[in-house]
Amino acid sequence: EVQLVESGGGLVKPGGSLRLSCAASGFTFSSYVMNWVRQAPGKGLEWVSSISDNSSYIYYAESLKGRFTISRDNAKNSLYLQMNSLRAEDTAIYYCIQGSWFDYWGQGTLVTVSS
Amino acid sequence: QSALTQPPSASGSPGQSVTISCTGTSSDVGGYNYVSWYQHHPGKAPKLMIYEVTKRPSGVPDRFSGSKSDNTASLTVSGLQAEDEADYYCSSYGGSNNWVFGGGTKLTVL
Protein backbone atom coordinates (compact mmCIF):
# COMPACT_ATOMS: atom_id res chain seq x y z
CA GLU A 1 0.00 0.00 0.00
CA VAL A 2 1.35 3.40 -0.98
CA GLN A 3 1.89 5.63 2.03
CA LEU A 4 3.00 9.24 1.97
CA VAL A 5 3.44 11.02 5.29
CA GLU A 6 4.22 14.71 5.32
CA SER A 7 5.86 16.50 8.22
CA GLY A 8 7.53 19.78 9.03
CA GLY A 9 4.55 22.10 8.85
CA GLY A 10 3.79 24.65 11.51
CA LEU A 11 3.58 28.32 12.36
CA VAL A 12 6.27 30.57 10.92
CA LYS A 13 6.66 34.35 10.76
CA PRO A 14 6.64 36.21 7.45
CA GLY A 15 10.09 36.11 5.92
CA GLY A 16 10.92 32.88 7.69
CA SER A 17 11.82 29.47 6.34
CA LEU A 18 10.45 25.97 6.69
CA ARG A 19 11.46 22.59 5.34
CA LEU A 20 8.75 20.04 4.62
CA SER A 21 9.50 16.34 4.44
CA CYS A 22 7.56 13.45 2.98
CA ALA A 23 8.30 9.86 3.98
CA ALA A 24 7.27 7.40 1.28
CA SER A 25 6.64 3.68 1.55
CA GLY A 26 4.83 0.87 -0.24
CA PHE A 27 6.40 1.48 -3.66
CA THR A 28 9.77 1.85 -5.36
CA PHE A 29 10.31 5.51 -4.55
CA SER A 30 13.26 5.94 -6.92
CA SER A 31 11.10 5.03 -9.93
CA TYR A 32 8.51 7.77 -9.64
CA VAL A 33 8.00 11.44 -10.27
CA MET A 34 7.11 13.20 -7.04
CA ASN A 35 5.17 16.41 -6.56
CA TRP A 36 4.02 19.03 -4.08
CA VAL A 37 0.56 20.62 -4.34
CA ARG A 38 -0.94 23.06 -1.85
CA GLN A 39 -4.38 24.24 -0.83
CA ALA A 40 -4.90 27.59 0.84
CA PRO A 41 -7.81 27.89 3.28
CA GLY A 42 -11.08 27.97 1.38
CA LYS A 43 -9.31 27.84 -1.97
CA GLY A 44 -8.68 25.29 -4.70
CA LEU A 45 -5.58 23.23 -5.29
CA GLU A 46 -2.37 24.80 -6.61
CA TRP A 47 0.52 22.88 -8.13
CA VAL A 48 3.80 23.83 -6.47
CA SER A 49 6.61 21.70 -7.86
CA SER A 50 7.58 18.38 -9.44
CA ILE A 51 10.81 16.39 -9.51
CA SER A 52 11.72 13.47 -11.76
CA ASP A 53 12.76 10.07 -10.45
CA ASN A 54 16.49 10.79 -10.50
CA SER A 55 16.20 14.55 -9.84
CA SER A 56 17.30 15.38 -13.39
CA TYR A 57 14.20 17.41 -14.07
CA ILE A 58 12.73 19.90 -11.62
CA TYR A 59 9.83 22.23 -12.26
CA TYR A 60 8.19 24.97 -10.23
CA ALA A 61 5.08 27.07 -10.45
CA GLU A 62 6.21 30.36 -11.94
CA SER A 63 4.96 32.34 -8.95
CA LEU A 64 7.16 30.36 -6.56
CA LYS A 65 10.42 30.23 -8.43
CA GLY A 66 13.36 31.37 -6.41
CA ARG A 67 11.74 30.88 -3.01
CA PHE A 68 10.94 27.17 -2.95
CA THR A 69 13.32 24.28 -3.63
CA ILE A 70 12.22 20.68 -4.16
CA SER A 71 14.61 17.80 -3.59
CA ARG A 72 14.58 14.08 -2.90
CA ASP A 73 16.75 11.42 -1.32
CA ASN A 74 16.06 8.11 -3.00
CA ALA A 75 18.19 6.27 -0.45
CA LYS A 76 15.89 7.52 2.31
CA ASN A 77 12.64 7.30 0.31
CA SER A 78 12.05 10.94 1.12
CA LEU A 79 10.87 14.07 -0.64
CA TYR A 80 11.54 17.58 0.59
CA LEU A 81 10.37 21.15 0.03
CA GLN A 82 12.54 23.97 1.30
CA MET A 83 10.47 27.13 1.59
CA ASN A 84 12.18 30.49 2.09
CA SER A 85 10.99 34.09 2.36
CA LEU A 86 7.56 32.86 3.36
CA ARG A 87 4.54 35.12 2.94
CA ALA A 88 1.05 35.10 4.38
CA GLU A 89 -0.26 33.83 1.05
CA ASP A 90 1.87 30.70 1.41
CA THR A 91 -0.43 29.59 4.23
CA ALA A 92 -1.86 26.29 3.05
CA ILE A 93 -1.99 22.56 3.45
CA TYR A 94 0.93 21.09 1.51
CA TYR A 95 0.42 17.66 -0.06
CA CYS A 96 3.12 15.22 -1.12
CA ILE A 97 2.06 13.28 -4.22
CA GLN A 98 3.41 10.29 -6.12
CA GLY A 99 3.22 9.92 -9.86
CA SER A 100 2.92 11.81 -13.11
CA TRP A 101 -0.86 11.90 -12.80
CA PHE A 102 -0.75 12.83 -9.10
CA ASP A 103 -1.71 9.24 -8.44
CA TYR A 104 -1.34 8.95 -4.67
CA TRP A 105 -1.59 11.76 -2.12
CA GLY A 106 -0.57 12.14 1.47
CA GLN A 107 -2.90 13.74 4.00
CA GLY A 108 -0.95 16.97 3.96
CA THR A 109 0.82 19.18 6.45
CA LEU A 110 -0.40 22.64 7.42
CA VAL A 111 1.86 25.63 7.01
CA THR A 112 0.73 28.87 8.62
CA VAL A 113 2.61 32.08 7.91
CA SER A 114 1.62 34.74 10.41
CA SER A 115 3.19 37.23 12.76
CA GLN B 1 -8.59 32.63 -8.59
CA SER B 2 -8.03 29.06 -9.77
CA ALA B 3 -6.79 28.44 -13.27
CA LEU B 4 -9.60 26.00 -14.15
CA THR B 5 -13.23 26.87 -13.50
CA GLN B 6 -15.52 24.43 -11.72
CA PRO B 7 -19.01 25.01 -10.32
CA PRO B 8 -18.82 25.41 -6.54
CA SER B 9 -21.49 22.81 -5.94
CA ALA B 10 -23.44 19.98 -7.51
CA SER B 11 -26.03 17.60 -6.16
CA GLY B 12 -28.12 14.57 -6.96
CA SER B 13 -30.24 11.93 -5.34
CA PRO B 14 -29.05 8.37 -4.78
CA GLY B 15 -29.12 6.43 -8.04
CA GLN B 16 -29.10 9.54 -10.21
CA SER B 17 -26.29 10.82 -12.39
CA VAL B 18 -24.47 14.10 -11.94
CA THR B 19 -21.91 15.82 -14.16
CA ILE B 20 -19.26 18.25 -12.98
CA SER B 21 -17.62 20.57 -15.50
CA CYS B 22 -14.09 21.92 -15.62
CA THR B 23 -13.44 24.78 -18.00
CA GLY B 24 -10.03 25.93 -19.07
CA THR B 25 -8.50 27.31 -22.23
CA SER B 26 -6.87 26.05 -25.40
CA SER B 27 -3.55 26.29 -23.53
CA ASP B 28 -4.51 23.66 -21.00
CA VAL B 29 -7.71 21.57 -21.13
CA GLY B 30 -8.24 22.12 -24.83
CA GLY B 31 -4.62 21.64 -25.78
CA TYR B 32 -3.82 18.31 -24.15
CA ASN B 33 -5.54 15.06 -23.26
CA TYR B 34 -4.04 15.28 -19.80
CA VAL B 35 -7.06 16.03 -17.63
CA SER B 36 -7.41 14.30 -14.28
CA TRP B 37 -10.06 14.25 -11.56
CA TYR B 38 -9.61 13.81 -7.83
CA GLN B 39 -12.05 12.96 -5.04
CA HIS B 40 -11.41 14.49 -1.64
CA HIS B 41 -13.21 13.56 1.52
CA PRO B 42 -12.31 16.21 4.13
CA GLY B 43 -9.60 15.03 6.46
CA LYS B 44 -8.50 12.27 4.11
CA ALA B 45 -5.98 12.12 1.29
CA PRO B 46 -7.34 13.11 -2.12
CA LYS B 47 -7.80 10.18 -4.51
CA LEU B 48 -7.19 9.99 -8.25
CA MET B 49 -10.42 9.03 -10.01
CA ILE B 50 -9.76 9.75 -13.70
CA TYR B 51 -6.60 10.46 -15.67
CA GLU B 52 -5.87 11.24 -19.32
CA VAL B 53 -9.47 12.49 -19.66
CA THR B 54 -11.19 9.09 -19.66
CA LYS B 55 -9.02 6.48 -17.94
CA ARG B 56 -9.86 4.99 -14.56
CA PRO B 57 -7.17 3.74 -12.19
CA SER B 58 -7.57 0.24 -10.90
CA GLY B 59 -10.15 0.08 -8.14
CA VAL B 60 -12.19 3.11 -9.21
CA PRO B 61 -15.80 2.10 -9.90
CA ASP B 62 -16.97 2.37 -13.50
CA ARG B 63 -19.72 4.67 -12.22
CA PHE B 64 -17.10 7.37 -12.62
CA SER B 65 -16.38 8.50 -16.17
CA GLY B 66 -14.62 11.42 -17.81
CA SER B 67 -14.93 13.25 -21.09
CA LYS B 68 -13.76 16.39 -22.82
CA SER B 69 -15.09 18.75 -25.45
CA ASP B 70 -12.98 21.67 -26.61
CA ASN B 71 -11.86 23.56 -23.50
CA THR B 72 -14.24 21.86 -21.07
CA ALA B 73 -13.73 18.54 -19.35
CA SER B 74 -16.45 16.73 -17.44
CA LEU B 75 -16.71 14.13 -14.71
CA THR B 76 -19.91 12.10 -14.60
CA VAL B 77 -20.88 10.07 -11.57
CA SER B 78 -23.64 7.59 -12.36
CA GLY B 79 -25.73 5.68 -9.86
CA LEU B 80 -24.92 8.15 -7.10
CA GLN B 81 -24.14 6.63 -3.72
CA ALA B 82 -23.86 8.27 -0.33
CA GLU B 83 -20.12 7.69 -0.23
CA ASP B 84 -19.69 9.76 -3.41
CA GLU B 85 -20.38 12.89 -1.37
CA ALA B 86 -17.04 14.72 -1.43
CA ASP B 87 -15.13 17.55 -3.04
CA TYR B 88 -13.98 16.95 -6.61
CA TYR B 89 -11.08 18.70 -8.30
CA CYS B 90 -9.92 18.67 -11.89
CA SER B 91 -6.42 19.26 -13.15
CA SER B 92 -4.81 19.67 -16.55
CA TYR B 93 -1.34 19.91 -17.98
CA GLY B 94 -0.85 23.56 -18.82
CA GLY B 95 2.16 23.33 -21.09
CA SER B 96 5.73 24.38 -20.32
CA ASN B 97 6.00 21.81 -17.52
CA ASN B 98 3.17 23.45 -15.61
CA TRP B 99 0.03 21.93 -14.07
CA VAL B 100 -3.20 23.73 -13.28
CA PHE B 101 -6.05 22.79 -10.99
CA GLY B 102 -9.67 23.75 -10.57
CA GLY B 103 -11.26 25.40 -7.58
CA GLY B 104 -13.20 22.31 -6.62
CA THR B 105 -16.84 21.22 -6.64
CA LYS B 106 -18.67 20.07 -3.54
CA LEU B 107 -20.89 17.13 -4.50
CA THR B 108 -23.87 16.57 -2.24
CA VAL B 109 -25.90 13.38 -2.32
CA LEU B 110 -29.42 14.42 -1.32
Coordinates of C-alpha atoms in Angstrom, one line a residue:
Chain A
E1 CA 0.0 0.0 0.0
V2 CA 1.3 3.4 -1.0
Q3 CA 1.9 5.6 2.0
L4 CA 3.0 9.2 2.0
V5 CA 3.4 11.0 5.3
E6 CA 4.2 14.7 5.3
S7 CA 5.9 16.5 8.2
G8 CA 7.5 19.8 9.0
G9 CA 4.5 22.1 8.9
G10 CA 3.8 24.7 11.5
L11 CA 3.6 28.3 12.4
V12 CA 6.3 30.6 10.9
K13 CA 6.7 34.3 10.8
P14 CA 6.6 36.2 7.4
G15 CA 10.1 36.1 5.9
G16 CA 10.9 32.9 7.7
S17 CA 11.8 29.5 6.3
L18 CA 10.4 26.0 6.7
R19 CA 11.5 22.6 5.3
L20 CA 8.8 20.0 4.6
S21 CA 9.5 16.3 4.4
C22 CA 7.6 13.4 3.0
A23 CA 8.3 9.9 4.0
A24 CA 7.3 7.4 1.3
S25 CA 6.6 3.7 1.5
G26 CA 4.8 0.9 -0.2
F27 CA 6.4 1.5 -3.7
T28 CA 9.8 1.8 -5.4
F29 CA 10.3 5.5 -4.5
S30 CA 13.3 5.9 -6.9
S31 CA 11.1 5.0 -9.9
Y32 CA 8.5 7.8 -9.6
V33 CA 8.0 11.4 -10.3
M34 CA 7.1 13.2 -7.0
N35 CA 5.2 16.4 -6.6
W36 CA 4.0 19.0 -4.1
V37 CA 0.6 20.6 -4.3
R38 CA -0.9 23.1 -1.8
Q39 CA -4.4 24.2 -0.8
A40 CA -4.9 27.6 0.8
P41 CA -7.8 27.9 3.3
G42 CA -11.1 28.0 1.4
K43 CA -9.3 27.8 -2.0
G44 CA -8.7 25.3 -4.7
L45 CA -5.6 23.2 -5.3
E46 CA -2.4 24.8 -6.6
W47 CA 0.5 22.9 -8.1
V48 CA 3.8 23.8 -6.5
S49 CA 6.6 21.7 -7.9
S50 CA 7.6 18.4 -9.4
I51 CA 10.8 16.4 -9.5
S52 CA 11.7 13.5 -11.8
D53 CA 12.8 10.1 -10.4
N54 CA 16.5 10.8 -10.5
S55 CA 16.2 14.5 -9.8
S56 CA 17.3 15.4 -13.4
Y57 CA 14.2 17.4 -14.1
I58 CA 12.7 19.9 -11.6
Y59 CA 9.8 22.2 -12.3
Y60 CA 8.2 25.0 -10.2
A61 CA 5.1 27.1 -10.4
E62 CA 6.2 30.4 -11.9
S63 CA 5.0 32.3 -8.9
L64 CA 7.2 30.4 -6.6
K65 CA 10.4 30.2 -8.4
G66 CA 13.4 31.4 -6.4
R67 CA 11.7 30.9 -3.0
F68 CA 10.9 27.2 -3.0
T69 CA 13.3 24.3 -3.6
I70 CA 12.2 20.7 -4.2
S71 CA 14.6 17.8 -3.6
R72 CA 14.6 14.1 -2.9
D73 CA 16.7 11.4 -1.3
N74 CA 16.1 8.1 -3.0
A75 CA 18.2 6.3 -0.4
K76 CA 15.9 7.5 2.3
N77 CA 12.6 7.3 0.3
S78 CA 12.1 10.9 1.1
L79 CA 10.9 14.1 -0.6
Y80 CA 11.5 17.6 0.6
L81 CA 10.4 21.1 0.0
Q82 CA 12.5 24.0 1.3
M83 CA 10.5 27.1 1.6
N84 CA 12.2 30.5 2.1
S85 CA 11.0 34.1 2.4
L86 CA 7.6 32.9 3.4
R87 CA 4.5 35.1 2.9
A88 CA 1.1 35.1 4.4
E89 CA -0.3 33.8 1.1
D90 CA 1.9 30.7 1.4
T91 CA -0.4 29.6 4.2
A92 CA -1.9 26.3 3.0
I93 CA -2.0 22.6 3.5
Y94 CA 0.9 21.1 1.5
Y95 CA 0.4 17.7 -0.1
C96 CA 3.1 15.2 -1.1
I97 CA 2.1 13.3 -4.2
Q98 CA 3.4 10.3 -6.1
G99 CA 3.2 9.9 -9.9
S100 CA 2.9 11.8 -13.1
W101 CA -0.9 11.9 -12.8
F102 CA -0.7 12.8 -9.1
D103 CA -1.7 9.2 -8.4
Y104 CA -1.3 8.9 -4.7
W105 CA -1.6 11.8 -2.1
G106 CA -0.6 12.1 1.5
Q107 CA -2.9 13.7 4.0
G108 CA -1.0 17.0 4.0
T109 CA 0.8 19.2 6.5
L110 CA -0.4 22.6 7.4
V111 CA 1.9 25.6 7.0
T112 CA 0.7 28.9 8.6
V113 CA 2.6 32.1 7.9
S114 CA 1.6 34.7 10.4
S115 CA 3.2 37.2 12.8
Chain B
Q1 CA -8.6 32.6 -8.6
S2 CA -8.0 29.1 -9.8
A3 CA -6.8 28.4 -13.3
L4 CA -9.6 26.0 -14.2
T5 CA -13.2 26.9 -13.5
Q6 CA -15.5 24.4 -11.7
P7 CA -19.0 25.0 -10.3
P8 CA -18.8 25.4 -6.5
S9 CA -21.5 22.8 -5.9
A10 CA -23.4 20.0 -7.5
S11 CA -26.0 17.6 -6.2
G12 CA -28.1 14.6 -7.0
S13 CA -30.2 11.9 -5.3
P14 CA -29.1 8.4 -4.8
G15 CA -29.1 6.4 -8.0
Q16 CA -29.1 9.5 -10.2
S17 CA -26.3 10.8 -12.4
V18 CA -24.5 14.1 -11.9
T19 CA -21.9 15.8 -14.2
I20 CA -19.3 18.3 -13.0
S21 CA -17.6 20.6 -15.5
C22 CA -14.1 21.9 -15.6
T23 CA -13.4 24.8 -18.0
G24 CA -10.0 25.9 -19.1
T25 CA -8.5 27.3 -22.2
S26 CA -6.9 26.1 -25.4
S27 CA -3.6 26.3 -23.5
D28 CA -4.5 23.7 -21.0
V29 CA -7.7 21.6 -21.1
G30 CA -8.2 22.1 -24.8
G31 CA -4.6 21.6 -25.8
Y32 CA -3.8 18.3 -24.1
N33 CA -5.5 15.1 -23.3
Y34 CA -4.0 15.3 -19.8
V35 CA -7.1 16.0 -17.6
S36 CA -7.4 14.3 -14.3
W37 CA -10.1 14.3 -11.6
Y38 CA -9.6 13.8 -7.8
Q39 CA -12.1 13.0 -5.0
H40 CA -11.4 14.5 -1.6
H41 CA -13.2 13.6 1.5
P42 CA -12.3 16.2 4.1
G43 CA -9.6 15.0 6.5
K44 CA -8.5 12.3 4.1
A45 CA -6.0 12.1 1.3
P46 CA -7.3 13.1 -2.1
K47 CA -7.8 10.2 -4.5
L48 CA -7.2 10.0 -8.2
M49 CA -10.4 9.0 -10.0
I50 CA -9.8 9.8 -13.7
Y51 CA -6.6 10.5 -15.7
E52 CA -5.9 11.2 -19.3
V53 CA -9.5 12.5 -19.7
T54 CA -11.2 9.1 -19.7
K55 CA -9.0 6.5 -17.9
R56 CA -9.9 5.0 -14.6
P57 CA -7.2 3.7 -12.2
S58 CA -7.6 0.2 -10.9
G59 CA -10.2 0.1 -8.1
V60 CA -12.2 3.1 -9.2
P61 CA -15.8 2.1 -9.9
D62 CA -17.0 2.4 -13.5
R63 CA -19.7 4.7 -12.2
F64 CA -17.1 7.4 -12.6
S65 CA -16.4 8.5 -16.2
G66 CA -14.6 11.4 -17.8
S67 CA -14.9 13.2 -21.1
K68 CA -13.8 16.4 -22.8
S69 CA -15.1 18.7 -25.4
D70 CA -13.0 21.7 -26.6
N71 CA -11.9 23.6 -23.5
T72 CA -14.2 21.9 -21.1
A73 CA -13.7 18.5 -19.3
S74 CA -16.4 16.7 -17.4
L75 CA -16.7 14.1 -14.7
T76 CA -19.9 12.1 -14.6
V77 CA -20.9 10.1 -11.6
S78 CA -23.6 7.6 -12.4
G79 CA -25.7 5.7 -9.9
L80 CA -24.9 8.2 -7.1
Q81 CA -24.1 6.6 -3.7
A82 CA -23.9 8.3 -0.3
E83 CA -20.1 7.7 -0.2
D84 CA -19.7 9.8 -3.4
E85 CA -20.4 12.9 -1.4
A86 CA -17.0 14.7 -1.4
D87 CA -15.1 17.5 -3.0
Y88 CA -14.0 17.0 -6.6
Y89 CA -11.1 18.7 -8.3
C90 CA -9.9 18.7 -11.9
S91 CA -6.4 19.3 -13.2
S92 CA -4.8 19.7 -16.5
Y93 CA -1.3 19.9 -18.0
G94 CA -0.8 23.6 -18.8
G95 CA 2.2 23.3 -21.1
S96 CA 5.7 24.4 -20.3
N97 CA 6.0 21.8 -17.5
N98 CA 3.2 23.4 -15.6
W99 CA 0.0 21.9 -14.1
V100 CA -3.2 23.7 -13.3
F101 CA -6.1 22.8 -11.0
G102 CA -9.7 23.8 -10.6
G103 CA -11.3 25.4 -7.6
G104 CA -13.2 22.3 -6.6
T105 CA -16.8 21.2 -6.6
K106 CA -18.7 20.1 -3.5
L107 CA -20.9 17.1 -4.5
T108 CA -23.9 16.6 -2.2
V109 CA -25.9 13.4 -2.3
L110 CA -29.4 14.4 -1.3

